């Protein structure tokens, strides 16, 4: 299990971490998820339905629902100091930064996660000090900077991106990466050799650089396969799809009983 104060170190060095993806602003649900034993819950502020207030409510719910074993992280909307700093100030233990294409963009994400002199994060830990800090050096060590590899350019530069000091892990966005490699629909990428080769390349780059490497997956079974293939952490996605699938299964089961009767 993972605690907030050691997420960056664990995401770099530990294998078998499993998280769950949250795209809706539903604190009571998030609080329940935090009691299940996931290593992290990721709030999606890029494609999910969460604004700053929603992230605050759900990060608080994670802290209320866990005994310290589950931490909250945020996939930010963009690689900017404003988006990254805001997520961390709200109490996130780390950020997943989308669409990182070059070593320079990776370095910018790192700087946004760290206080001066190591970075440019503005000091104002109104809530984050309750979770990590308030000492800036302690916070710099604890916060995880995870950058996404999900474009053709990012894949072409993945070895250099992995070597950027302060990057704690790489994270594959499979749908965008599949599209970038010419697959339509995105799910078609999983059966193509070049997509499989791309996943191996990202894992190898991360391992060589001593970084963690994560994959976004749709099911627990897919997460287990990712970990068996060499990814060090995997996210199971997501609350909306899982609710829909459970509701559909319940409906189909109920209607089948009526038809039989």
mmCIF file with all atom_site columns, C-alpha atoms in Angstrom, residues 94 104 132 146 163 180 190:
data_model
loop_
_atom_site.group_PDB
_atom_site.id
_atom_site.type_symbol
_atom_site.label_atom_id
_atom_site.label_alt_id
_atom_site.label_comp_id
_atom_site.label_asym_id
_atom_site.label_entity_id
_atom_site.label_seq_id
_atom_site.pdbx_PDB_ins_code
_atom_site.Cartn_x
_atom_site.Cartn_y
_atom_site.Cartn_z
_atom_site.occupancy
_atom_site.B_iso_or_equiv
_atom_site.pdbx_formal_charge
_atom_site.auth_seq_id
_atom_site.auth_comp_id
_atom_site.auth_asym_id
_atom_site.auth_atom_id
_atom_site.pdbx_PDB_model_num
ATOM 1 C CA . UNK A 1 94  ? 0.978  13.557 -7.622  1.00 0.00 ? 94  UNK A CA 1
ATOM 2 C CA . UNK A 1 104 ? 11.660 20.049 -22.691 1.00 0.00 ? 104 UNK A CA 1
ATOM 3 C CA . UNK A 1 132 ? 2.355  16.674 2.197   1.00 0.00 ? 132 UNK A CA 1
ATOM 4 C CA . UNK A 1 146 ? 4.073  11.273 -14.006 1.00 0.00 ? 146 UNK A CA 1
ATOM 5 C CA . UNK A 1 163 ? 15.942 10.482 -18.610 1.00 0.00 ? 163 UNK A CA 1
ATOM 6 C CA . UNK A 1 180 ? -1.203 8.368  -33.256 1.00 0.00 ? 180 UNK A CA 1
ATOM 7 C CA . UNK A 1 190 ? -4.043 -3.653 -29.239 1.00 0.00 ? 190 UNK A CA 1
#
